[in-house]
Short mmCIF file of C-alpha atoms in Angstrom, two decimals:
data_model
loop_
_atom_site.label_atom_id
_atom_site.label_comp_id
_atom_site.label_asym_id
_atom_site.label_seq_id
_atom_site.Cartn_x
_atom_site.Cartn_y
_atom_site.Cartn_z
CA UNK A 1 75.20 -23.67 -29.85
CA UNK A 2 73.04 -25.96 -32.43
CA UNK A 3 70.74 -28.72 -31.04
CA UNK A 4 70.07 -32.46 -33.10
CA UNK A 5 67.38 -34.80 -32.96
CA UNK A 6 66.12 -35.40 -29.10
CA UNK A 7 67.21 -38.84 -28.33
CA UNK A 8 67.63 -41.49 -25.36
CA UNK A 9 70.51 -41.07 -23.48
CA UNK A 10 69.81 -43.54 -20.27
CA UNK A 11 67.40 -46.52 -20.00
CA UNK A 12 65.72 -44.56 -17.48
CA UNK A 13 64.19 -42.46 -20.44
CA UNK A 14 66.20 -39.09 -20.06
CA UNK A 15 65.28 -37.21 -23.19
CA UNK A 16 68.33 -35.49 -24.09
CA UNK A 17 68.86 -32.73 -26.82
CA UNK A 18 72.65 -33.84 -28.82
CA UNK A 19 75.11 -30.82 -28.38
CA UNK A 20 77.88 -29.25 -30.77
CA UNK A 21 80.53 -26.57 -30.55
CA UNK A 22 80.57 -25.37 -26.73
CA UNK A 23 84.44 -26.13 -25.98
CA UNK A 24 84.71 -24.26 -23.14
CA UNK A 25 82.02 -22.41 -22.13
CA UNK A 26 80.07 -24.87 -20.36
CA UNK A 27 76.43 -24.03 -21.92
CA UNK A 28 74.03 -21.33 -20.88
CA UNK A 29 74.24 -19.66 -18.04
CA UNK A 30 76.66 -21.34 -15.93
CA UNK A 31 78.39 -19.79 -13.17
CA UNK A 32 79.24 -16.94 -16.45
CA UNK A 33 82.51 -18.70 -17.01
CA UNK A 34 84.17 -18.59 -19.85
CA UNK A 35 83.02 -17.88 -23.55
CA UNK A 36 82.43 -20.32 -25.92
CA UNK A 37 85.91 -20.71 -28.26
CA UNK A 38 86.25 -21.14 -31.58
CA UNK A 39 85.61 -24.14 -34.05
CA UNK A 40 85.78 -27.86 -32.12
CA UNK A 41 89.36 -29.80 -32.81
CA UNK A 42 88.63 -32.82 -35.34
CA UNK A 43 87.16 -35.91 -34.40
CA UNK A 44 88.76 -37.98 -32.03
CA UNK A 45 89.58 -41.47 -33.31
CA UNK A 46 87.47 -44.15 -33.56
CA UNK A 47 86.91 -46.22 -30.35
CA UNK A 48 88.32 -49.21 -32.12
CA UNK A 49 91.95 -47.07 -32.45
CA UNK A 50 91.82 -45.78 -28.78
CA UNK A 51 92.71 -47.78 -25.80
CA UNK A 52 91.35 -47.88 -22.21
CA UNK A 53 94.15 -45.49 -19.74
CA UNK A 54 93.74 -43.23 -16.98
CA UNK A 55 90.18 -43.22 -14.86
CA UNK A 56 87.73 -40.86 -15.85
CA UNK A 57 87.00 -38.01 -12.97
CA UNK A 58 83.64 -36.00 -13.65
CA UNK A 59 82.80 -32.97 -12.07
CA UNK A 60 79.09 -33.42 -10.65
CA UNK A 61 76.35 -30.88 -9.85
CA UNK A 62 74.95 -31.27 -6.13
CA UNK A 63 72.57 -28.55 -6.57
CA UNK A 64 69.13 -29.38 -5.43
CA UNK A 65 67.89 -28.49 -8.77
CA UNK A 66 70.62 -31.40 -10.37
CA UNK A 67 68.77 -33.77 -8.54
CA UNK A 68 68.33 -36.91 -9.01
CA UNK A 69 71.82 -37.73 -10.32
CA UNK A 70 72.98 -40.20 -12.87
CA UNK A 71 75.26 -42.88 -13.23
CA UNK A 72 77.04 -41.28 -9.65
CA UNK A 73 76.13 -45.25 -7.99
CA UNK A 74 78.87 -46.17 -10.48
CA UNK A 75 81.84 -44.31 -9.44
CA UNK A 76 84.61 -45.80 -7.46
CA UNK A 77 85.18 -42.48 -5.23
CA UNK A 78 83.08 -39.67 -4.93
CA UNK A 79 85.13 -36.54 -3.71
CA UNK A 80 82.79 -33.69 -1.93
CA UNK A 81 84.33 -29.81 -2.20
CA UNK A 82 83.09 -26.94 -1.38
CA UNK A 83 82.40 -24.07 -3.91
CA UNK A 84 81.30 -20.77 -3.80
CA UNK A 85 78.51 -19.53 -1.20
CA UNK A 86 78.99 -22.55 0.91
CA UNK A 87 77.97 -25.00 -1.70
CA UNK A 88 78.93 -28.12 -2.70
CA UNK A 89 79.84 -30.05 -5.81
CA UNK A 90 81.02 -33.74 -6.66
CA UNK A 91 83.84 -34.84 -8.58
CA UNK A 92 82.68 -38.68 -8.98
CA UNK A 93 86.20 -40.65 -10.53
CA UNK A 94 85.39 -44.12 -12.51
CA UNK A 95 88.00 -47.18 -13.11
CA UNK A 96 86.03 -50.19 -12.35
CA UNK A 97 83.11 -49.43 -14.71
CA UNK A 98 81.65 -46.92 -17.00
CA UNK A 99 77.82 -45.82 -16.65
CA UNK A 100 75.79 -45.12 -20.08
CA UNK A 101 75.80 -41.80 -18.55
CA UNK A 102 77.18 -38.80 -15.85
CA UNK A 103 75.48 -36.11 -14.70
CA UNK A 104 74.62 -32.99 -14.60
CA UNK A 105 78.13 -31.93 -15.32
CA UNK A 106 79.33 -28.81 -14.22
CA UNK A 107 82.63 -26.57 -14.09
CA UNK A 108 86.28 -27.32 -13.08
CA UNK A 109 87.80 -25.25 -10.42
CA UNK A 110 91.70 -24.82 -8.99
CA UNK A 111 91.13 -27.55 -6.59
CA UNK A 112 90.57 -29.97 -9.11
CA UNK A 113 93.68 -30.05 -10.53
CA UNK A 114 95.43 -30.53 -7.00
CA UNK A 115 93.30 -32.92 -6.09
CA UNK A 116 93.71 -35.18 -9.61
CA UNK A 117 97.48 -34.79 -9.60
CA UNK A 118 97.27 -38.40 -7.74
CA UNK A 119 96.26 -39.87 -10.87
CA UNK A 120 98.34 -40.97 -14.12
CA UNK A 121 97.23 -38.37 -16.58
CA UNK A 122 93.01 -38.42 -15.79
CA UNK A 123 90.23 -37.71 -17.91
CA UNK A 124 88.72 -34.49 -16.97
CA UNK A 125 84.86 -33.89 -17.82
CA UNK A 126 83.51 -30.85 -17.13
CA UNK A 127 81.39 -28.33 -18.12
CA UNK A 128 84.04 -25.39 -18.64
CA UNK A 129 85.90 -23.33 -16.24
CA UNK A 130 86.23 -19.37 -15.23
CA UNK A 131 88.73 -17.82 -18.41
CA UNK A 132 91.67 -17.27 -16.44
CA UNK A 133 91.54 -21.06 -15.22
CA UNK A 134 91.31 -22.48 -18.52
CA UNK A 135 95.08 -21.81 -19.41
CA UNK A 136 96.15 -23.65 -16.44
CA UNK A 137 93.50 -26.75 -17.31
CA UNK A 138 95.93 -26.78 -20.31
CA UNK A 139 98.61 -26.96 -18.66
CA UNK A 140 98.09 -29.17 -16.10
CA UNK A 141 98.76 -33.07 -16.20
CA UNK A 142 95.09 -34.48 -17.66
CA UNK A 143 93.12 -34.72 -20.60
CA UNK A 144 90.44 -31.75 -20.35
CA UNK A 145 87.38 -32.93 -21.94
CA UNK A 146 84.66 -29.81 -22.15
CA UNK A 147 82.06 -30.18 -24.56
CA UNK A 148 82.63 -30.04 -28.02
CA UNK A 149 86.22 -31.18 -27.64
CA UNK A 150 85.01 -35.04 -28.87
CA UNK A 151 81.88 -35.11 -30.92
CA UNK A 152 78.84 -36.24 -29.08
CA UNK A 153 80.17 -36.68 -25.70
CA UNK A 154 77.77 -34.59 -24.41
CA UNK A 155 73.95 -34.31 -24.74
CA UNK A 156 71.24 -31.63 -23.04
CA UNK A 157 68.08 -32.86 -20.90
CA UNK A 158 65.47 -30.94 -22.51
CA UNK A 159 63.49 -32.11 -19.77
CA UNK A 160 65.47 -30.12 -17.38
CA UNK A 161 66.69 -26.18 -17.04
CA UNK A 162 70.48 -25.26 -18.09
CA UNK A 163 72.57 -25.10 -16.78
CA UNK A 164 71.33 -28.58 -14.20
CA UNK A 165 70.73 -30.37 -17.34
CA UNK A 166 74.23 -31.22 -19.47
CA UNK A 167 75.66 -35.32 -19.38
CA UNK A 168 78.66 -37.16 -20.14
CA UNK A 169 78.41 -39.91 -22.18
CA UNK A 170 81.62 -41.67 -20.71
CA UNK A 171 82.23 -44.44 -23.65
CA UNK A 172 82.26 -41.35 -26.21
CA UNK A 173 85.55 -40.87 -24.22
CA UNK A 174 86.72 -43.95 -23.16
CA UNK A 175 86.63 -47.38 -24.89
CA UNK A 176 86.59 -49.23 -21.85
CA UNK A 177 87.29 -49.00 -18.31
CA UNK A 178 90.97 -48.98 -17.47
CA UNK A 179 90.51 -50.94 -14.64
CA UNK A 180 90.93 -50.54 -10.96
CA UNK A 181 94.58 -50.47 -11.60
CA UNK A 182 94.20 -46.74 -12.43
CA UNK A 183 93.20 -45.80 -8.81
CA UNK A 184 96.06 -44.43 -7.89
CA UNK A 185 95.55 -43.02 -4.55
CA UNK A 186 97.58 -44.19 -2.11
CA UNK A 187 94.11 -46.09 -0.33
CA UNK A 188 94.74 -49.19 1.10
CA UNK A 189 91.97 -51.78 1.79
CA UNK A 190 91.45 -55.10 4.02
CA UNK A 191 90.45 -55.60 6.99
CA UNK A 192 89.13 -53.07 9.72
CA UNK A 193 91.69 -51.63 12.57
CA UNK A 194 91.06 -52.76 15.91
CA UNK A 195 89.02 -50.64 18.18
CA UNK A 196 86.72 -48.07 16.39
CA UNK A 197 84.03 -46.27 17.83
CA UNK A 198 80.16 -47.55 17.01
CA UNK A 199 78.68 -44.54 14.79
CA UNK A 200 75.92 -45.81 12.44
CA UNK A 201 74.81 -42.37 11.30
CA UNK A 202 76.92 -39.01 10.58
CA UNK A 203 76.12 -36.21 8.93
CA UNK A 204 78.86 -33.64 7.70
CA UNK A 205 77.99 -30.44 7.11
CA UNK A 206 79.19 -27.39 4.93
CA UNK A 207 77.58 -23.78 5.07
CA UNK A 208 75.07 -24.79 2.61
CA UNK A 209 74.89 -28.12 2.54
CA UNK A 210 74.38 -31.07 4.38
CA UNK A 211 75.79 -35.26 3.93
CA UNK A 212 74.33 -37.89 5.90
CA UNK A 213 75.50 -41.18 5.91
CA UNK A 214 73.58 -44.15 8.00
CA UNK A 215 75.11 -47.48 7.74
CA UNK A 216 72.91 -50.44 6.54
CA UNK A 217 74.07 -53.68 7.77
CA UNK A 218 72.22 -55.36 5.98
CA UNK A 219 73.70 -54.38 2.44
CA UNK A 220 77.09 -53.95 3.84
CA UNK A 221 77.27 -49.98 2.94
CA UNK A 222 76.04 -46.78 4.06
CA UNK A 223 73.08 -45.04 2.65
CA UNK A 224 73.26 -41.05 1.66
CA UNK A 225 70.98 -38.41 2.06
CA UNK A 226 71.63 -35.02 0.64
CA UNK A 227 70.18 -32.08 2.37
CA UNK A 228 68.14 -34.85 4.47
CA UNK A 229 66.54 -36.46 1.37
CA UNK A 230 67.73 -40.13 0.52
CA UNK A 231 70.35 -39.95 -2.89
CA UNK A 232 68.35 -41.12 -5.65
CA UNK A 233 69.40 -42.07 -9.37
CA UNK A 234 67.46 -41.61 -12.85
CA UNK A 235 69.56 -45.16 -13.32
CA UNK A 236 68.06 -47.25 -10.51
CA UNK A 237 71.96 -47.49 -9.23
CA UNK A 238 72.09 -44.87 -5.87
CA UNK A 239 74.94 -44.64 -4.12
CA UNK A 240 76.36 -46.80 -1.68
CA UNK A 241 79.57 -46.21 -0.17
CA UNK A 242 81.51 -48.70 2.12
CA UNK A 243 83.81 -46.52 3.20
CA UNK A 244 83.34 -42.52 3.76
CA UNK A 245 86.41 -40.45 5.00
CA UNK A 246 86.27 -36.87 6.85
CA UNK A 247 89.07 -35.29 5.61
CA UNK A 248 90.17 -32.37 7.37
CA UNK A 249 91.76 -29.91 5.08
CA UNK A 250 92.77 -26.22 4.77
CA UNK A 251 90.79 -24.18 2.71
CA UNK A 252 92.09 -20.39 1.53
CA UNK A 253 90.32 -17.65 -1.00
CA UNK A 254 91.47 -17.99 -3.93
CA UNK A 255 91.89 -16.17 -6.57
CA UNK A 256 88.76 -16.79 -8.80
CA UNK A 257 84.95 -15.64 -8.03
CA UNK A 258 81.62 -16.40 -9.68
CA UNK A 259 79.29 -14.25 -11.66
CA UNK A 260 77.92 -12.87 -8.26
CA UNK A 261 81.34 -11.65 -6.94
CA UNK A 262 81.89 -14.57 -4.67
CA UNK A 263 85.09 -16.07 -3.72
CA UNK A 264 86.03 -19.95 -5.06
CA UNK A 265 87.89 -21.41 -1.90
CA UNK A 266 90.98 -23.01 -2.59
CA UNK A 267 90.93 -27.03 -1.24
CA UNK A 268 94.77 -28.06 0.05
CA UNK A 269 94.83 -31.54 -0.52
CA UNK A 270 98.62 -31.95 -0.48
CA UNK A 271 100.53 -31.75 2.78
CA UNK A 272 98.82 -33.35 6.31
CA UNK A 273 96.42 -33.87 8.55
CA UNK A 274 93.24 -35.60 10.34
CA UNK A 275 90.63 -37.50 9.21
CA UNK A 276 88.07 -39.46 10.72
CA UNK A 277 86.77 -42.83 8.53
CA UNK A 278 83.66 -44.75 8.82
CA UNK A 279 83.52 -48.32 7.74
CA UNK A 280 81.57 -51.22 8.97
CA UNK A 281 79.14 -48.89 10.99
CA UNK A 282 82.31 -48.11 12.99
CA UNK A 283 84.37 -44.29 12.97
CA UNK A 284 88.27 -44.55 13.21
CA UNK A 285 89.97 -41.58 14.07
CA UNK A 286 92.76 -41.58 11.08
CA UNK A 287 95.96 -39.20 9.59
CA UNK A 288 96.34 -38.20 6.15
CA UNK A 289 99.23 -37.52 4.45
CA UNK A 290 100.27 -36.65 0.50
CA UNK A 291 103.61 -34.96 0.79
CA UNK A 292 104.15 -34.18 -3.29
CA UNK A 293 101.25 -33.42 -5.64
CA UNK A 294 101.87 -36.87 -7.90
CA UNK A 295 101.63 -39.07 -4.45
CA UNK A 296 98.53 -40.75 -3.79
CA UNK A 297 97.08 -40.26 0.40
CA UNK A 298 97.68 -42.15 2.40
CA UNK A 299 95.28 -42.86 5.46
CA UNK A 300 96.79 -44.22 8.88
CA UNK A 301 95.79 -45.33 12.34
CA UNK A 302 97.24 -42.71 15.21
CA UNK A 303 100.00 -45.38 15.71
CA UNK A 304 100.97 -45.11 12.27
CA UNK A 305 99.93 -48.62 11.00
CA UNK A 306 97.45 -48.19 7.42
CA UNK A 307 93.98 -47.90 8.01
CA UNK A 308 92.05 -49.71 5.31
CA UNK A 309 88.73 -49.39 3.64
CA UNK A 310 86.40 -51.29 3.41
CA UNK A 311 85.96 -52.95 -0.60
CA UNK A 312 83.38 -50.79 -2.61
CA UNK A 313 82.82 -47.14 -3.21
CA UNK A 314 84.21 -44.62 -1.39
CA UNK A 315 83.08 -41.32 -0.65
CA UNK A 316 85.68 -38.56 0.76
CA UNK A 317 84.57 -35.32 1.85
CA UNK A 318 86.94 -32.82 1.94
CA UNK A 319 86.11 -30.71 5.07
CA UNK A 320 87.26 -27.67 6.58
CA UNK A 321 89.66 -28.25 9.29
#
């Protein structure tokens, strides 16, 4: 891996080292997946011959050490899984807009191919993948973008320790933002269900790691705290979710483990089940339901009528049930 010229990459004043090569491995030491391949594809076209498509889905560090994030206030959802040891890590999916920057960006697991099925052919960053995943990243329905697949997509914080320190530079990859017309995930949104339950705080919790989200009325969204300290952004744009859905899934070993021998559990996110969604500094008890892998979910009231979210970003956590 060769370094260039240390340069800007957000107005926050991230120094960033420029990267080449690296297709697939994902830089130094992370998680030992796979090995770097061999020489990068050509060029992609100029931005001028592309055109803006599918929405962009990044996977996201939520280590402590990845903290503060950047450009994560931008996404329209943020979806929370849980990795190996208990952990967590985001997969943050953009439509509306496009941040200067994303990240740290780390590696794609099973789950994430499930889970981006609901979406017409996505953009996949990441920082590489385990080698016996990568075949079926090729395979599946997306455009994998690893470093090194589109010159300077990707740049290193020198400021920071690998592997908490690789970003996206999204318009490297996309010329624009296709819109929210790309969303396609079955949400619906309008107004609030009657009834509801008042909840202005909840915190969700995974075996090693903690989400707490405390509605501010007077901003109209909910604030976020990760492992009890409030999210913060090297942009000056912290999340802010108006919406934030529980949902309830099964989660199964799979067949993958990290460097350390542990297991990578398996997210289901197609078939059925609960959910619990908090809007408005209200909770709605709520069913989920994605019968094929190319539907979107849909989220109902109990009786069966759509429960909507509220306008804005959405967070989902994807929760054992």
């Amino acid at each position: 891996m060769r370094r260039a010229t240390v340069v800007a990459l957000v107005g926050a004043g991230t120094a960033v080292a420029l990267l080449a090569g690296c297709t697939g491995g994902g830089g130094p030491h992370d998680d030992g997946r796979a090995p770097e391949p061999g020489p990068a594809p050509s060029p992609s076209p100029t931005p001028s011959a592309q055109r803006a498509g599918p929405v962009l889905a990044v996977k996201v560090d939520n280590a402590p050490k990845a903290r503060p994030h950047t450009g994560l206030g931008a996404a329209d959802i943020v979806y929370v899984e849980q990795v190996e040891g208990g952990l967590s890590r985001l997969l943050a999916v953009y439509a509306s807009s496009l941040p200067k920057a994303v990240g740290p960006v780390r590696s794609a697991r099973e789950s994430d191919l499930e889970l981006l099925r609901q979406f017409e052919r996505p953009t996949l960053a990441f920082s590489g993948a385990q080698t016996k995943l990568l075949p079926l990243v090729d395979r599946a329905p997306l455009r994998a973008e690893p470093p090194g697949r589109t010159p300077g997509a990707y740049a290193r914080d020198s400021g920071r320790a690998a592997p908490h320190n690789l970003y996206l530079r999204p318009h490297r990859l996309l010329p624009a933002a296709p819109g929210e017309a790309a969303l396609t995930t079955g949400f619906t949104y309008g107004d609030a269900p009657g009834g509801g339950r008042t909840e202005t705080t909840r915190t969700v919790r995974y075996p090693a790691a903690r989400f707490t989200f405390t509605w501010d009325a007077s901003r109209g969204h909910y604030r976020v705290a990760l492992d009890g300290t409030a999210a913060a952004t090297t942009d000056g744009q912290p999340p802010a979710p108006a919406t934030v859905v529980v949902q309830y899934v099964r989660m199964r070993p799979s067949g993958y483990f990290d460097s350390r021998g542990s297991n990578t559990p398996y997210t289901e996110t197609v078939g059925a089940g609960t959910a619990q969604v908090l809007r408005d500094g209200k909770s709605y008890d709520a069913l989920w339901k994605r019968p094929e892998p190319g539907d979107g979910t849909r989220f109902t009231t109990p009786g069966g009528e759509p429960l909507n979210f509220a306008d804005g970003q959405v967070w989902v956590l994807l929760a054992k049930g």
